Amino acid sequence: MADVTLQRPQGSAEDWTIAQDWDRYTPAEHAMWDHLFERQAGMLPERVVPEFMDGLKVLRMTRPGIPHFDELSERLMKATGWQVVAVPGLVPEAVFFDHLANRRFVAGRFIRSAEQRDYLQEPDIFHDVFGHVPLLANPVFADYMQAYGKGGLRAHGFGSLTALARLYWYTVEFGLIRHGGGLRLYGAGIVSSYGESMFALDDPSPHRLGFDLERLMRTQYRIDDYQQTYFVIDSFEDLLRRTLDTDFEPLYARLRNEPELPTDTILPGDRVYTRGTQAYARGKQNV
Ligand SMILES: [Fe+2]
């Protein structure tokens, strides 16, 4: 997602898609994918929601090398009717929402270099495909993503994209979910990051709070470092239902009159799983 002033790059289609050009990946690029994949696949089974691991298997993403989008799309289409399409980089919000609303997930085709192994400014194919695509094989999560796209197209008209971007951020990118008496990861920004996969679950620093749509849409977020607050959903069914059952127009009207909440806020009404120490974020401020 990005602002609407982006210019469509030459060679991309009207909907901003481009060919993946899978044959152009070098052995070093495939090796980078394999390295990142093994590092995450080794530590995730006990940390991520089981539906994520199921998705890796159903989509046969456990095979070595950068996945071919046509093959991924063929398997996804059978599972949930989704496709993966390549784009040159950030795309305007309306384009992004339109793809989601039509069950197409847009992914970058480049892969990070060795120097960028642990920090990336723009999402690469490992973030987009390893992080996001496995859960698109889950029918409920797949419906949530489409509902989000449709909501985005509507929110455009209300001028409420900041609030909606926060919903994406705190669920699709950085969400936690209850599982078996504990918490598990499902957000793509976490599961594609070695450091945050540990931090988000184990570190005493961040708050972990129960999902509340209106509260979450008031909450600022960090784009430069690990999150200071994670929101925990009960289940994908619950997330989908709450999103579909909400009348967003009056919600956006209320949000316009409510103050934004800093990232480390805990409110009296919050369902608190962890009251974080915020030591990690404070330590960074003092550097
Ligand atoms: Fe992402």
Short mmCIF file of C-alpha atoms and ligand atoms in Angstrom, two decimals:
data_model
loop_
_atom_site.label_atom_id
_atom_site.label_comp_id
_atom_site.label_asym_id
_atom_site.label_seq_id
_atom_site.Cartn_x
_atom_site.Cartn_y
_atom_site.Cartn_z
CA MET A 1 0.00 0.00 0.00
CA ALA A 2 1.11 3.57 -0.56
CA ASP A 3 -0.23 6.99 -1.37
CA VAL A 4 -2.03 7.77 -4.59
CA THR A 5 0.68 9.97 -6.10
CA LEU A 6 2.74 6.98 -7.25
CA GLN A 7 3.39 6.80 -10.99
CA ARG A 8 2.73 3.50 -12.69
CA PRO A 9 6.09 2.18 -13.94
CA GLN A 10 6.60 1.63 -17.64
CA GLY A 11 6.00 -1.94 -18.67
CA SER A 12 3.39 -2.64 -16.00
CA ALA A 13 -0.23 -3.37 -16.90
CA GLU A 14 -3.17 -1.09 -16.13
CA ASP A 15 -3.60 -2.89 -12.81
CA TRP A 16 0.12 -2.42 -12.08
CA THR A 17 0.99 -6.09 -12.48
CA ILE A 18 4.15 -7.30 -14.19
CA ALA A 19 5.51 -10.73 -15.15
CA GLN A 20 7.38 -12.48 -12.38
CA ASP A 21 10.16 -13.50 -14.83
CA TRP A 22 10.96 -16.49 -12.69
CA ASP A 23 13.69 -17.68 -15.09
CA ARG A 24 15.71 -14.58 -14.30
CA TYR A 25 16.36 -15.46 -10.66
CA THR A 26 20.03 -16.31 -10.10
CA PRO A 27 21.29 -19.29 -8.07
CA ALA A 28 22.33 -16.80 -5.36
CA GLU A 29 18.76 -15.44 -5.20
CA HIS A 30 17.29 -18.93 -4.87
CA ALA A 31 19.91 -19.67 -2.20
CA MET A 32 18.84 -16.54 -0.27
CA TRP A 33 15.22 -17.74 -0.33
CA ASP A 34 16.31 -21.20 0.88
CA HIS A 35 18.37 -19.68 3.67
CA LEU A 36 15.53 -17.46 4.88
CA PHE A 37 13.01 -20.27 4.49
CA GLU A 38 15.05 -22.75 6.53
CA ARG A 39 15.68 -20.22 9.27
CA GLN A 40 11.95 -19.48 9.65
CA ALA A 41 10.62 -22.99 9.00
CA GLY A 42 12.96 -24.30 11.68
CA MET A 43 11.60 -22.10 14.45
CA LEU A 44 8.00 -21.46 13.45
CA PRO A 45 6.19 -24.78 14.00
CA GLU A 46 5.86 -24.16 17.75
CA ARG A 47 5.21 -20.45 17.33
CA VAL A 48 2.93 -19.90 14.37
CA VAL A 49 -0.75 -20.74 14.05
CA PRO A 50 -1.02 -24.29 12.63
CA GLU A 51 -3.00 -23.04 9.61
CA PHE A 52 0.19 -21.29 8.43
CA MET A 53 2.19 -24.53 8.40
CA ASP A 54 -0.76 -26.26 6.68
CA GLY A 55 -0.66 -23.57 3.98
CA LEU A 56 3.06 -24.13 3.35
CA LYS A 57 2.32 -27.80 2.74
CA VAL A 58 -0.85 -27.39 0.66
CA LEU A 59 0.92 -24.87 -1.58
CA ARG A 60 4.08 -27.04 -1.69
CA MET A 61 6.15 -24.10 -0.57
CA THR A 62 8.47 -26.45 1.29
CA ARG A 63 10.29 -27.22 -1.98
CA PRO A 64 13.61 -25.39 -2.43
CA GLY A 65 13.90 -22.22 -4.47
CA ILE A 66 11.84 -19.09 -5.01
CA PRO A 67 8.24 -20.14 -5.72
CA HIS A 68 6.82 -19.69 -9.20
CA PHE A 69 3.73 -17.47 -8.96
CA ASP A 70 1.84 -19.44 -11.65
CA GLU A 71 2.22 -22.68 -9.68
CA LEU A 72 1.34 -20.99 -6.41
CA SER A 73 -1.74 -19.43 -7.99
CA GLU A 74 -2.85 -22.77 -9.42
CA ARG A 75 -2.78 -24.39 -5.97
CA LEU A 76 -4.26 -21.36 -4.24
CA MET A 77 -7.03 -21.19 -6.80
CA LYS A 78 -8.00 -24.76 -5.93
CA ALA A 79 -7.86 -24.10 -2.20
CA THR A 80 -9.58 -20.72 -1.90
CA GLY A 81 -9.85 -19.05 -5.31
CA TRP A 82 -6.91 -16.68 -4.72
CA GLN A 83 -3.99 -15.82 -7.01
CA VAL A 84 -0.58 -14.24 -6.49
CA VAL A 85 0.44 -11.51 -8.94
CA ALA A 86 3.74 -9.64 -9.24
CA VAL A 87 3.99 -5.85 -8.94
CA PRO A 88 7.07 -3.61 -9.33
CA GLY A 89 6.92 -2.23 -5.76
CA LEU A 90 4.46 -0.20 -3.74
CA VAL A 91 1.14 0.35 -5.49
CA PRO A 92 -1.56 2.98 -4.86
CA GLU A 93 -4.12 2.07 -2.23
CA ALA A 94 -7.03 1.84 -4.64
CA VAL A 95 -5.09 -0.61 -6.81
CA PHE A 96 -4.09 -2.66 -3.78
CA PHE A 97 -7.67 -2.81 -2.47
CA ASP A 98 -9.06 -3.68 -5.88
CA HIS A 99 -6.69 -6.65 -6.17
CA LEU A 100 -7.63 -7.92 -2.70
CA ALA A 101 -11.34 -7.44 -3.37
CA ASN A 102 -10.87 -9.69 -6.41
CA ARG A 103 -8.86 -12.29 -4.49
CA ARG A 104 -5.48 -11.35 -5.97
CA PHE A 105 -2.54 -10.85 -3.66
CA VAL A 106 0.12 -8.47 -4.99
CA ALA A 107 3.71 -9.45 -4.29
CA GLY A 108 7.10 -7.94 -4.99
CA ARG A 109 9.31 -10.14 -7.17
CA PHE A 110 12.77 -9.05 -5.98
CA ILE A 111 14.57 -10.74 -3.11
CA ARG A 112 16.71 -8.99 -0.51
CA SER A 113 20.48 -8.93 -0.76
CA ALA A 114 22.79 -10.45 1.85
CA GLU A 115 23.27 -7.01 3.45
CA GLN A 116 19.50 -6.61 3.81
CA ARG A 117 19.01 -10.03 5.37
CA ASP A 118 17.49 -8.72 8.59
CA TYR A 119 16.24 -5.27 7.71
CA LEU A 120 14.28 -4.21 4.67
CA GLN A 121 12.56 -0.94 3.84
CA GLU A 122 10.36 -2.29 1.10
CA PRO A 123 8.75 -5.71 1.30
CA ASP A 124 10.52 -8.30 -0.86
CA ILE A 125 9.29 -11.62 -2.20
CA PHE A 126 10.21 -13.43 0.99
CA HIS A 127 8.07 -11.13 3.11
CA ASP A 128 5.22 -11.05 0.60
CA VAL A 129 5.15 -14.73 -0.36
CA PHE A 130 6.47 -16.61 2.67
CA GLY A 131 4.82 -14.18 5.08
CA HIS A 132 1.43 -13.65 3.46
CA VAL A 133 0.59 -16.43 1.05
CA PRO A 134 0.35 -19.56 3.29
CA LEU A 135 -2.67 -18.19 5.17
CA LEU A 136 -4.42 -17.37 1.89
CA ALA A 137 -4.88 -21.14 1.59
CA ASN A 138 -7.10 -20.96 4.69
CA PRO A 139 -10.71 -20.30 3.63
CA VAL A 140 -11.60 -18.05 6.57
CA PHE A 141 -8.47 -15.95 6.43
CA ALA A 142 -8.82 -15.76 2.64
CA ASP A 143 -12.34 -14.32 3.11
CA TYR A 144 -11.02 -11.83 5.64
CA MET A 145 -8.43 -10.55 3.17
CA GLN A 146 -11.08 -10.09 0.50
CA ALA A 147 -13.41 -8.35 2.98
CA TYR A 148 -10.52 -6.04 3.85
CA GLY A 149 -10.05 -5.13 0.19
CA LYS A 150 -13.75 -4.39 -0.23
CA GLY A 151 -13.70 -2.32 2.96
CA GLY A 152 -10.72 -0.43 1.58
CA LEU A 153 -12.55 0.51 -1.59
CA ARG A 154 -15.40 1.85 0.55
CA ALA A 155 -13.10 3.63 3.05
CA HIS A 156 -11.52 5.53 0.17
CA GLY A 157 -14.76 7.44 -0.17
CA PHE A 158 -14.86 8.25 3.56
CA GLY A 159 -11.27 9.51 3.77
CA SER A 160 -10.58 6.98 6.52
CA LEU A 161 -7.61 5.12 5.16
CA THR A 162 -5.39 5.74 8.20
CA ALA A 163 -7.79 3.86 10.45
CA LEU A 164 -8.13 1.05 7.93
CA ALA A 165 -4.37 0.82 7.45
CA ARG A 166 -4.08 0.24 11.20
CA LEU A 167 -6.45 -2.70 10.96
CA TYR A 168 -4.22 -4.26 8.30
CA TRP A 169 -1.10 -3.50 10.27
CA TYR A 170 -2.28 -4.96 13.57
CA THR A 171 -3.88 -8.07 12.03
CA VAL A 172 -2.48 -9.10 8.63
CA GLU A 173 1.04 -7.83 9.35
CA PHE A 174 1.53 -8.04 13.12
CA GLY A 175 -1.33 -10.09 14.53
CA LEU A 176 -1.20 -12.64 17.33
CA ILE A 177 -3.86 -15.29 17.91
CA ARG A 178 -4.96 -17.39 20.88
CA HIS A 179 -4.08 -21.04 20.55
CA GLY A 180 -4.14 -23.93 23.01
CA GLY A 181 -4.00 -21.79 26.15
CA GLY A 182 -1.18 -19.62 24.80
CA LEU A 183 -0.51 -17.22 21.97
CA ARG A 184 0.72 -17.89 18.45
CA LEU A 185 1.88 -15.73 15.55
CA TYR A 186 -0.02 -15.17 12.32
CA GLY A 187 0.99 -11.69 11.05
CA ALA A 188 3.19 -11.74 7.94
CA GLY A 189 5.48 -9.00 9.23
CA ILE A 190 6.30 -11.17 12.21
CA VAL A 191 6.52 -14.60 10.61
CA SER A 192 8.86 -13.36 7.87
CA SER A 193 11.21 -11.81 10.47
CA TYR A 194 13.55 -14.00 12.50
CA GLY A 195 13.98 -11.44 15.26
CA GLU A 196 10.35 -10.41 15.59
CA SER A 197 9.16 -14.05 15.54
CA MET A 198 10.87 -14.38 18.91
CA PHE A 199 10.29 -10.86 20.22
CA ALA A 200 6.53 -10.82 19.56
CA LEU A 201 5.89 -13.94 21.63
CA ASP A 202 8.68 -14.11 24.19
CA ASP A 203 9.99 -10.65 25.00
CA PRO A 204 8.64 -8.97 28.16
CA SER A 205 8.79 -5.56 26.47
CA PRO A 206 5.65 -5.26 24.28
CA HIS A 207 2.04 -5.11 25.42
CA ARG A 208 -0.19 -7.91 24.19
CA LEU A 209 -3.83 -6.80 24.20
CA GLY A 210 -7.12 -8.34 23.15
CA PHE A 211 -8.40 -7.34 19.72
CA ASP A 212 -10.90 -4.47 19.77
CA LEU A 213 -11.59 -2.98 16.37
CA GLU A 214 -12.30 0.63 17.37
CA ARG A 215 -9.49 0.77 19.91
CA LEU A 216 -7.03 -0.72 17.46
CA MET A 217 -8.01 1.75 14.74
CA ARG A 218 -7.05 4.61 17.09
CA THR A 219 -3.61 3.16 17.81
CA GLN A 220 -0.47 4.44 16.13
CA TYR A 221 2.14 1.91 15.01
CA ARG A 222 5.86 1.62 14.42
CA ILE A 223 7.21 1.24 10.93
CA ASP A 224 10.87 1.43 11.97
CA ASP A 225 11.21 -1.25 14.64
CA TYR A 226 9.49 -4.05 16.54
CA GLN A 227 5.95 -3.20 17.63
CA GLN A 228 5.30 -1.87 21.12
CA THR A 229 1.82 -3.39 21.20
CA TYR A 230 0.42 -6.53 19.57
CA PHE A 231 -3.29 -7.25 19.36
CA VAL A 232 -4.53 -10.79 19.95
CA ILE A 233 -7.51 -12.25 18.08
CA ASP A 234 -9.52 -15.21 19.39
CA SER A 235 -9.74 -16.94 16.00
CA PHE A 236 -9.85 -16.17 12.28
CA GLU A 237 -13.62 -16.78 12.39
CA ASP A 238 -13.97 -14.13 15.08
CA LEU A 239 -11.80 -11.65 13.14
CA LEU A 240 -13.83 -12.17 9.97
CA ARG A 241 -17.16 -11.91 11.78
CA ARG A 242 -16.23 -8.74 13.63
CA THR A 243 -15.08 -7.15 10.40
CA LEU A 244 -18.18 -8.15 8.43
CA ASP A 245 -20.57 -7.22 11.25
CA THR A 246 -19.16 -3.73 11.73
CA ASP A 247 -20.85 -0.77 10.14
CA PHE A 248 -17.72 1.19 9.26
CA GLU A 249 -19.28 4.50 8.28
CA PRO A 250 -20.44 5.48 11.82
CA LEU A 251 -17.24 3.96 13.20
CA TYR A 252 -15.12 6.24 11.02
CA ALA A 253 -17.27 9.21 12.07
CA ARG A 254 -16.59 8.40 15.75
CA LEU A 255 -12.88 7.92 15.12
CA ARG A 256 -12.61 11.42 13.72
CA ASN A 257 -13.55 12.78 17.16
CA GLU A 258 -11.41 10.47 19.26
CA PRO A 259 -7.76 11.14 20.03
CA GLU A 260 -5.14 8.84 18.56
CA LEU A 261 -3.41 6.54 21.00
CA PRO A 262 0.38 6.32 21.26
CA THR A 263 1.80 2.84 20.58
CA ASP A 264 2.49 2.03 24.24
CA THR A 265 -0.95 2.93 25.66
CA ILE A 266 -2.98 0.63 27.90
CA LEU A 267 -6.59 1.72 28.46
CA PRO A 268 -8.72 0.73 31.49
CA GLY A 269 -11.00 -1.36 29.24
CA ASP A 270 -8.21 -3.31 27.51
CA ARG A 271 -8.05 -7.09 27.75
CA VAL A 272 -4.42 -7.37 28.83
CA TYR A 273 -2.54 -10.58 28.03
CA THR A 274 0.82 -9.00 28.81
CA ARG A 275 1.48 -5.62 30.35
CA GLY A 276 4.81 -4.99 28.67
CA THR A 277 7.79 -3.38 30.33
CA GLN A 278 8.46 -1.35 27.12
CA ALA A 279 12.13 -1.76 28.04
CA TYR A 280 13.14 -2.54 24.45
CA ALA A 281 11.59 0.65 23.01
CA ARG A 282 12.86 2.81 25.90
CA GLY A 283 16.36 1.39 25.50
CA LYS A 284 16.32 2.51 21.86
CA GLN A 285 15.19 6.04 22.82
CA ASN A 286 18.17 6.41 25.12
CA VAL A 287 20.76 5.41 22.54
FE FE B 1 3.16 -7.34 4.16
#
